[in-house]
Amino acid sequence: IRDEESGYNKNLFCIPKHYEEDLERVFIPHGLILDRTERLARDIMQDMGSHHIVALCVLKGGYKFFADLLDHIKARNQNGDKSVPITVDFVRIKIYC
């Protein structure tokens, strides 16, 4: 997103009531995030080839993205011509450097 990007009018989206007063505009629509997450899963599967995937989620903020990404990877694993083993683990960090 460029610095001069003004985003989308929030009236174009279904915004939960408890966020309406705090939100001015939407910069990245949810559908675009989902599309890019699916594309990232595809790229990971292509880059990894048949190598074992070790997926590490940094809790708490990343769990939703992590879950969505793994869902796309698993779907590609089940529907593709190859199956890649996946190990999933979680780490909690108190301080980010």
Short mmCIF file of N, CA, C and O in Angstrom, two decimals:
data_model
loop_
_atom_site.label_atom_id
_atom_site.label_comp_id
_atom_site.label_asym_id
_atom_site.label_seq_id
_atom_site.Cartn_x
_atom_site.Cartn_y
_atom_site.Cartn_z
N ILE A 1 0.85 -1.18 0.00
CA ILE A 1 0.00 0.00 0.00
C ILE A 1 0.89 1.24 0.00
O ILE A 1 1.78 1.36 0.83
N ARG A 2 0.63 2.10 -0.93
CA ARG A 2 1.40 3.35 -1.00
C ARG A 2 0.95 4.30 0.10
O ARG A 2 -0.19 4.26 0.57
N ASP A 3 1.87 5.20 0.51
CA ASP A 3 1.56 6.16 1.57
C ASP A 3 0.39 7.07 1.22
O ASP A 3 -0.38 7.47 2.08
N GLU A 4 0.25 7.38 -0.05
CA GLU A 4 -0.83 8.30 -0.46
C GLU A 4 -2.17 7.58 -0.67
O GLU A 4 -3.18 8.20 -0.98
N GLU A 5 -2.19 6.27 -0.48
CA GLU A 5 -3.42 5.48 -0.63
C GLU A 5 -4.46 5.94 0.39
O GLU A 5 -4.19 6.04 1.57
N SER A 6 -5.67 6.22 -0.09
CA SER A 6 -6.72 6.70 0.82
C SER A 6 -7.63 5.58 1.30
O SER A 6 -8.44 5.78 2.19
N GLY A 7 -7.52 4.40 0.73
CA GLY A 7 -8.34 3.28 1.16
C GLY A 7 -9.75 3.34 0.58
O GLY A 7 -10.04 4.11 -0.33
N TYR A 8 -10.63 2.52 1.15
CA TYR A 8 -12.02 2.43 0.71
C TYR A 8 -12.93 3.05 1.75
O TYR A 8 -12.66 2.99 2.95
N ASN A 9 -14.04 3.59 1.30
CA ASN A 9 -15.03 4.15 2.21
C ASN A 9 -15.58 3.01 3.08
O ASN A 9 -15.95 1.96 2.58
N LYS A 10 -15.65 3.23 4.37
CA LYS A 10 -16.11 2.17 5.28
C LYS A 10 -17.57 1.79 5.04
O LYS A 10 -18.00 0.70 5.42
N ASN A 11 -18.34 2.66 4.37
CA ASN A 11 -19.74 2.35 4.08
C ASN A 11 -19.90 1.24 3.04
O ASN A 11 -20.99 0.72 2.85
N LEU A 12 -18.81 0.87 2.38
CA LEU A 12 -18.85 -0.21 1.40
C LEU A 12 -18.75 -1.59 2.06
O LEU A 12 -18.86 -2.61 1.39
N PHE A 13 -18.54 -1.62 3.39
CA PHE A 13 -18.29 -2.87 4.10
C PHE A 13 -19.24 -3.04 5.27
O PHE A 13 -19.82 -2.07 5.77
N CYS A 14 -19.39 -4.27 5.70
CA CYS A 14 -20.16 -4.57 6.91
C CYS A 14 -19.20 -4.47 8.09
O CYS A 14 -18.36 -5.34 8.30
N ILE A 15 -19.31 -3.38 8.84
CA ILE A 15 -18.42 -3.11 9.96
C ILE A 15 -19.18 -3.44 11.25
O ILE A 15 -20.30 -2.96 11.44
N PRO A 16 -18.59 -4.22 12.15
CA PRO A 16 -19.25 -4.48 13.44
C PRO A 16 -19.52 -3.17 14.19
O PRO A 16 -18.72 -2.24 14.13
N LYS A 17 -20.66 -3.10 14.85
CA LYS A 17 -21.08 -1.88 15.55
C LYS A 17 -20.00 -1.35 16.49
O LYS A 17 -19.79 -0.14 16.56
N HIS A 18 -19.31 -2.23 17.19
CA HIS A 18 -18.33 -1.77 18.17
C HIS A 18 -17.07 -1.17 17.54
O HIS A 18 -16.24 -0.60 18.23
N TYR A 19 -16.93 -1.27 16.20
CA TYR A 19 -15.80 -0.65 15.51
C TYR A 19 -16.20 0.59 14.71
O TYR A 19 -15.33 1.32 14.24
N GLU A 20 -17.49 0.82 14.52
CA GLU A 20 -17.95 1.89 13.62
C GLU A 20 -17.37 3.26 13.95
O GLU A 20 -16.97 3.99 13.06
N GLU A 21 -17.32 3.63 15.21
CA GLU A 21 -16.84 4.96 15.60
C GLU A 21 -15.31 5.07 15.53
O GLU A 21 -14.79 6.17 15.39
N ASP A 22 -14.62 3.97 15.60
CA ASP A 22 -13.15 3.99 15.61
C ASP A 22 -12.54 3.89 14.21
O ASP A 22 -11.36 4.16 14.04
N LEU A 23 -13.33 3.53 13.24
CA LEU A 23 -12.81 3.26 11.90
C LEU A 23 -13.21 4.37 10.94
O LEU A 23 -14.36 4.77 10.87
N GLU A 24 -12.21 4.89 10.20
CA GLU A 24 -12.49 5.91 9.19
C GLU A 24 -12.60 5.30 7.81
O GLU A 24 -13.50 5.62 7.04
N ARG A 25 -11.63 4.44 7.44
CA ARG A 25 -11.59 3.85 6.11
C ARG A 25 -11.04 2.43 6.21
O ARG A 25 -10.43 2.07 7.20
N VAL A 26 -11.22 1.65 5.15
CA VAL A 26 -10.68 0.29 5.07
C VAL A 26 -9.57 0.31 4.03
O VAL A 26 -9.80 0.69 2.88
N PHE A 27 -8.37 -0.07 4.43
CA PHE A 27 -7.24 -0.05 3.50
C PHE A 27 -7.11 -1.35 2.72
O PHE A 27 -6.79 -1.33 1.54
N ILE A 28 -7.35 -2.48 3.38
CA ILE A 28 -7.24 -3.76 2.69
C ILE A 28 -8.51 -4.56 2.97
O ILE A 28 -8.74 -4.99 4.09
N PRO A 29 -9.35 -4.79 1.96
CA PRO A 29 -10.57 -5.57 2.16
C PRO A 29 -10.25 -7.02 2.54
O PRO A 29 -9.25 -7.59 2.11
N HIS A 30 -11.12 -7.61 3.34
CA HIS A 30 -10.94 -8.98 3.82
C HIS A 30 -10.76 -9.98 2.67
O HIS A 30 -9.92 -10.88 2.75
N GLY A 31 -11.52 -9.81 1.62
CA GLY A 31 -11.42 -10.72 0.47
C GLY A 31 -10.03 -10.70 -0.16
O GLY A 31 -9.51 -11.73 -0.58
N LEU A 32 -9.43 -9.53 -0.21
CA LEU A 32 -8.08 -9.40 -0.76
C LEU A 32 -7.07 -10.11 0.14
O LEU A 32 -6.16 -10.79 -0.33
N ILE A 33 -7.25 -9.98 1.45
CA ILE A 33 -6.37 -10.67 2.39
C ILE A 33 -6.49 -12.18 2.21
O ILE A 33 -5.49 -12.90 2.16
N LEU A 34 -7.72 -12.68 2.09
CA LEU A 34 -7.93 -14.11 1.88
C LEU A 34 -7.30 -14.59 0.58
O LEU A 34 -6.67 -15.66 0.53
N ASP A 35 -7.45 -13.80 -0.47
CA ASP A 35 -6.87 -14.16 -1.76
C ASP A 35 -5.35 -14.23 -1.67
O ASP A 35 -4.72 -15.16 -2.17
N ARG A 36 -4.73 -13.25 -1.04
CA ARG A 36 -3.27 -13.22 -0.90
C ARG A 36 -2.78 -14.36 0.00
O ARG A 36 -1.71 -14.91 -0.21
N THR A 37 -3.58 -14.72 1.02
CA THR A 37 -3.22 -15.84 1.89
C THR A 37 -3.24 -17.14 1.11
O THR A 37 -2.34 -17.97 1.24
N GLU A 38 -4.25 -17.31 0.25
CA GLU A 38 -4.32 -18.50 -0.59
C GLU A 38 -3.14 -18.55 -1.56
O GLU A 38 -2.54 -19.59 -1.79
N ARG A 39 -2.79 -17.40 -2.12
CA ARG A 39 -1.65 -17.33 -3.04
C ARG A 39 -0.35 -17.66 -2.31
O ARG A 39 0.52 -18.36 -2.85
N LEU A 40 -0.20 -17.19 -1.08
CA LEU A 40 0.98 -17.50 -0.28
C LEU A 40 1.08 -19.00 -0.03
O LEU A 40 2.17 -19.58 -0.12
N ALA A 41 -0.05 -19.64 0.27
CA ALA A 41 -0.06 -21.09 0.46
C ALA A 41 0.39 -21.81 -0.80
O ALA A 41 1.18 -22.76 -0.75
N ARG A 42 -0.08 -21.35 -1.95
CA ARG A 42 0.33 -21.94 -3.22
C ARG A 42 1.82 -21.78 -3.44
O ARG A 42 2.52 -22.72 -3.83
N ASP A 43 2.33 -20.59 -3.16
CA ASP A 43 3.77 -20.34 -3.33
C ASP A 43 4.60 -21.19 -2.39
O ASP A 43 5.65 -21.72 -2.77
N ILE A 44 4.14 -21.35 -1.15
CA ILE A 44 4.86 -22.19 -0.19
C ILE A 44 4.91 -23.63 -0.69
O ILE A 44 5.97 -24.27 -0.65
N MET A 45 3.78 -24.14 -1.16
CA MET A 45 3.74 -25.52 -1.66
C MET A 45 4.67 -25.69 -2.86
O MET A 45 5.35 -26.71 -2.98
N GLN A 46 4.71 -24.73 -3.75
CA GLN A 46 5.60 -24.81 -4.91
C GLN A 46 7.06 -24.75 -4.49
O GLN A 46 7.88 -25.52 -4.96
N ASP A 47 7.39 -23.84 -3.60
CA ASP A 47 8.78 -23.65 -3.17
C ASP A 47 9.30 -24.82 -2.34
O ASP A 47 10.47 -25.17 -2.43
N MET A 48 8.44 -25.43 -1.55
CA MET A 48 8.87 -26.51 -0.67
C MET A 48 9.03 -27.83 -1.42
O MET A 48 9.71 -28.72 -0.94
N GLY A 49 8.38 -27.94 -2.57
CA GLY A 49 8.46 -29.21 -3.31
C GLY A 49 7.88 -30.32 -2.46
O GLY A 49 6.75 -30.23 -1.99
N SER A 50 8.66 -31.37 -2.23
CA SER A 50 8.17 -32.48 -1.41
C SER A 50 8.81 -32.47 -0.02
O SER A 50 8.73 -33.45 0.71
N HIS A 51 9.44 -31.35 0.35
CA HIS A 51 10.07 -31.24 1.66
C HIS A 51 9.04 -31.09 2.77
O HIS A 51 7.96 -30.52 2.55
N HIS A 52 9.38 -31.56 3.93
CA HIS A 52 8.56 -31.45 5.13
C HIS A 52 8.39 -29.97 5.48
O HIS A 52 9.36 -29.23 5.53
N ILE A 53 7.16 -29.55 5.77
CA ILE A 53 6.89 -28.16 6.17
C ILE A 53 6.77 -28.12 7.69
O ILE A 53 6.01 -28.88 8.28
N VAL A 54 7.53 -27.22 8.31
CA VAL A 54 7.41 -26.97 9.75
C VAL A 54 6.81 -25.58 9.90
O VAL A 54 7.42 -24.59 9.52
N ALA A 55 5.59 -25.52 10.42
CA ALA A 55 4.88 -24.26 10.55
C ALA A 55 4.87 -23.85 12.02
O ALA A 55 4.44 -24.62 12.88
N LEU A 56 5.36 -22.64 12.29
CA LEU A 56 5.45 -22.14 13.66
C LEU A 56 4.62 -20.86 13.77
O LEU A 56 4.86 -19.88 13.07
N CYS A 57 3.65 -20.89 14.67
CA CYS A 57 2.77 -19.73 14.87
C CYS A 57 3.21 -18.96 16.09
O CYS A 57 3.42 -19.53 17.16
N VAL A 58 3.36 -17.64 15.93
CA VAL A 58 3.65 -16.76 17.06
C VAL A 58 2.31 -16.30 17.64
O VAL A 58 1.57 -15.56 17.00
N LEU A 59 1.99 -16.78 18.84
CA LEU A 59 0.75 -16.41 19.51
C LEU A 59 0.89 -15.02 20.10
O LEU A 59 1.99 -14.59 20.40
N LYS A 60 -0.06 -14.30 20.30
CA LYS A 60 -1.47 -14.46 20.16
C LYS A 60 -1.96 -13.84 18.85
O LYS A 60 -2.91 -14.29 18.28
N GLY A 61 -1.31 -12.81 18.39
CA GLY A 61 -1.81 -12.05 17.27
C GLY A 61 -1.85 -12.77 15.95
O GLY A 61 -2.64 -12.43 15.08
N GLY A 62 -1.02 -13.76 15.74
CA GLY A 62 -0.92 -14.39 14.44
C GLY A 62 -1.77 -15.62 14.24
O GLY A 62 -1.75 -16.22 13.17
N TYR A 63 -2.55 -16.03 15.24
CA TYR A 63 -3.23 -17.31 15.14
C TYR A 63 -4.25 -17.38 14.00
O TYR A 63 -4.37 -18.40 13.32
N LYS A 64 -4.99 -16.30 13.76
CA LYS A 64 -6.03 -16.33 12.72
C LYS A 64 -5.41 -16.43 11.33
O LYS A 64 -5.85 -17.25 10.51
N PHE A 65 -4.40 -15.62 11.07
CA PHE A 65 -3.70 -15.71 9.79
C PHE A 65 -3.07 -17.08 9.64
O PHE A 65 -3.15 -17.70 8.58
N PHE A 66 -2.45 -17.57 10.69
CA PHE A 66 -1.80 -18.88 10.68
C PHE A 66 -2.81 -19.98 10.35
O PHE A 66 -2.55 -20.85 9.51
N ALA A 67 -3.96 -19.95 11.00
CA ALA A 67 -5.00 -20.95 10.76
C ALA A 67 -5.50 -20.89 9.32
O ALA A 67 -5.67 -21.93 8.66
N ASP A 68 -5.74 -19.68 8.80
CA ASP A 68 -6.19 -19.53 7.42
C ASP A 68 -5.14 -20.05 6.43
O ASP A 68 -5.46 -20.75 5.48
N LEU A 69 -3.87 -19.70 6.68
CA LEU A 69 -2.79 -20.16 5.81
C LEU A 69 -2.69 -21.69 5.83
O LEU A 69 -2.60 -22.32 4.77
N LEU A 70 -2.75 -22.29 7.02
CA LEU A 70 -2.69 -23.75 7.11
C LEU A 70 -3.88 -24.41 6.42
O LEU A 70 -3.73 -25.47 5.80
N ASP A 71 -5.06 -23.81 6.54
CA ASP A 71 -6.24 -24.36 5.85
C ASP A 71 -6.00 -24.41 4.33
O ASP A 71 -6.33 -25.40 3.68
N HIS A 72 -5.43 -23.35 3.78
CA HIS A 72 -5.14 -23.33 2.34
C HIS A 72 -4.05 -24.34 1.98
O HIS A 72 -4.15 -25.01 0.94
N ILE A 73 -3.04 -24.47 2.81
CA ILE A 73 -1.98 -25.44 2.55
C ILE A 73 -2.54 -26.85 2.61
O ILE A 73 -2.26 -27.69 1.74
N LYS A 74 -3.36 -27.14 3.62
CA LYS A 74 -3.97 -28.47 3.75
C LYS A 74 -4.87 -28.78 2.56
O LYS A 74 -4.88 -29.91 2.05
N ALA A 75 -5.64 -27.80 2.10
CA ALA A 75 -6.51 -28.01 0.94
C ALA A 75 -5.67 -28.34 -0.30
O ALA A 75 -6.02 -29.24 -1.07
N ARG A 76 -4.57 -27.63 -0.49
CA ARG A 76 -3.68 -27.93 -1.63
C ARG A 76 -3.04 -29.30 -1.46
O ARG A 76 -2.83 -30.01 -2.42
N ASN A 77 -2.74 -29.66 -0.23
CA ASN A 77 -2.15 -30.96 0.07
C ASN A 77 -3.12 -32.09 -0.28
O ASN A 77 -2.73 -33.11 -0.83
N GLN A 78 -4.39 -31.90 0.04
CA GLN A 78 -5.41 -32.93 -0.20
C GLN A 78 -5.83 -32.99 -1.65
O GLN A 78 -6.14 -34.07 -2.17
N ASN A 79 -5.87 -31.86 -2.33
CA ASN A 79 -6.40 -31.81 -3.69
C ASN A 79 -5.31 -31.81 -4.76
O ASN A 79 -5.62 -31.84 -5.94
N GLY A 80 -4.06 -31.76 -4.34
CA GLY A 80 -2.97 -31.70 -5.31
C GLY A 80 -2.48 -33.09 -5.70
O GLY A 80 -2.99 -34.11 -5.25
N ASP A 81 -1.47 -33.09 -6.55
CA ASP A 81 -0.92 -34.36 -7.01
C ASP A 81 0.14 -34.90 -6.07
O ASP A 81 0.63 -36.01 -6.24
N LYS A 82 0.51 -34.12 -5.05
CA LYS A 82 1.49 -34.58 -4.07
C LYS A 82 1.03 -34.21 -2.67
O LYS A 82 0.25 -33.28 -2.49
N SER A 83 1.51 -34.96 -1.69
CA SER A 83 1.20 -34.68 -0.30
C SER A 83 2.49 -34.41 0.45
O SER A 83 3.44 -35.17 0.35
N VAL A 84 2.53 -33.30 1.16
CA VAL A 84 3.72 -32.89 1.89
C VAL A 84 3.42 -32.97 3.38
O VAL A 84 2.41 -32.46 3.84
N PRO A 85 4.31 -33.63 4.16
CA PRO A 85 4.07 -33.67 5.61
C PRO A 85 4.21 -32.29 6.24
O PRO A 85 5.06 -31.50 5.83
N ILE A 86 3.34 -32.01 7.21
CA ILE A 86 3.34 -30.71 7.88
C ILE A 86 3.39 -30.93 9.38
O ILE A 86 2.62 -31.71 9.93
N THR A 87 4.29 -30.23 10.04
CA THR A 87 4.36 -30.22 11.50
C THR A 87 3.98 -28.82 11.95
O THR A 87 4.47 -27.84 11.40
N VAL A 88 3.11 -28.73 12.94
CA VAL A 88 2.62 -27.44 13.43
C VAL A 88 3.02 -27.28 14.89
O VAL A 88 2.90 -28.21 15.69
N ASP A 89 3.50 -26.10 15.22
CA ASP A 89 3.85 -25.79 16.61
C ASP A 89 3.54 -24.33 16.90
O ASP A 89 3.31 -23.55 15.97
N PHE A 90 3.52 -23.98 18.17
CA PHE A 90 3.17 -22.63 18.59
C PHE A 90 4.21 -22.12 19.58
O PHE A 90 4.77 -22.88 20.36
N VAL A 91 4.44 -20.82 19.55
CA VAL A 91 5.35 -20.18 20.50
C VAL A 91 4.70 -18.89 20.96
O VAL A 91 4.05 -18.20 20.18
N ARG A 92 4.88 -18.60 22.22
CA ARG A 92 4.33 -17.35 22.78
C ARG A 92 5.50 -16.47 23.17
O ARG A 92 6.39 -16.90 23.90
N ILE A 93 5.48 -15.24 22.71
CA ILE A 93 6.57 -14.32 22.97
C ILE A 93 6.01 -13.11 23.72
O ILE A 93 4.99 -12.54 23.30
N LYS A 94 6.66 -12.73 24.80
CA LYS A 94 6.20 -11.58 25.57
C LYS A 94 6.74 -10.27 25.02
O LYS A 94 6.07 -9.27 25.04
N ILE A 95 7.98 -10.27 24.55
CA ILE A 95 8.60 -9.05 24.06
C ILE A 95 9.10 -9.27 22.63
O ILE A 95 9.78 -10.25 22.36
N TYR A 96 8.70 -8.38 21.72
CA TYR A 96 9.17 -8.43 20.36
C TYR A 96 10.34 -7.47 20.21
O TYR A 96 10.26 -6.31 20.60
N CYS A 97 11.43 -7.96 19.67
CA CYS A 97 12.61 -7.10 19.48
C CYS A 97 12.63 -6.52 18.07
O CYS A 97 12.28 -7.14 17.15
#
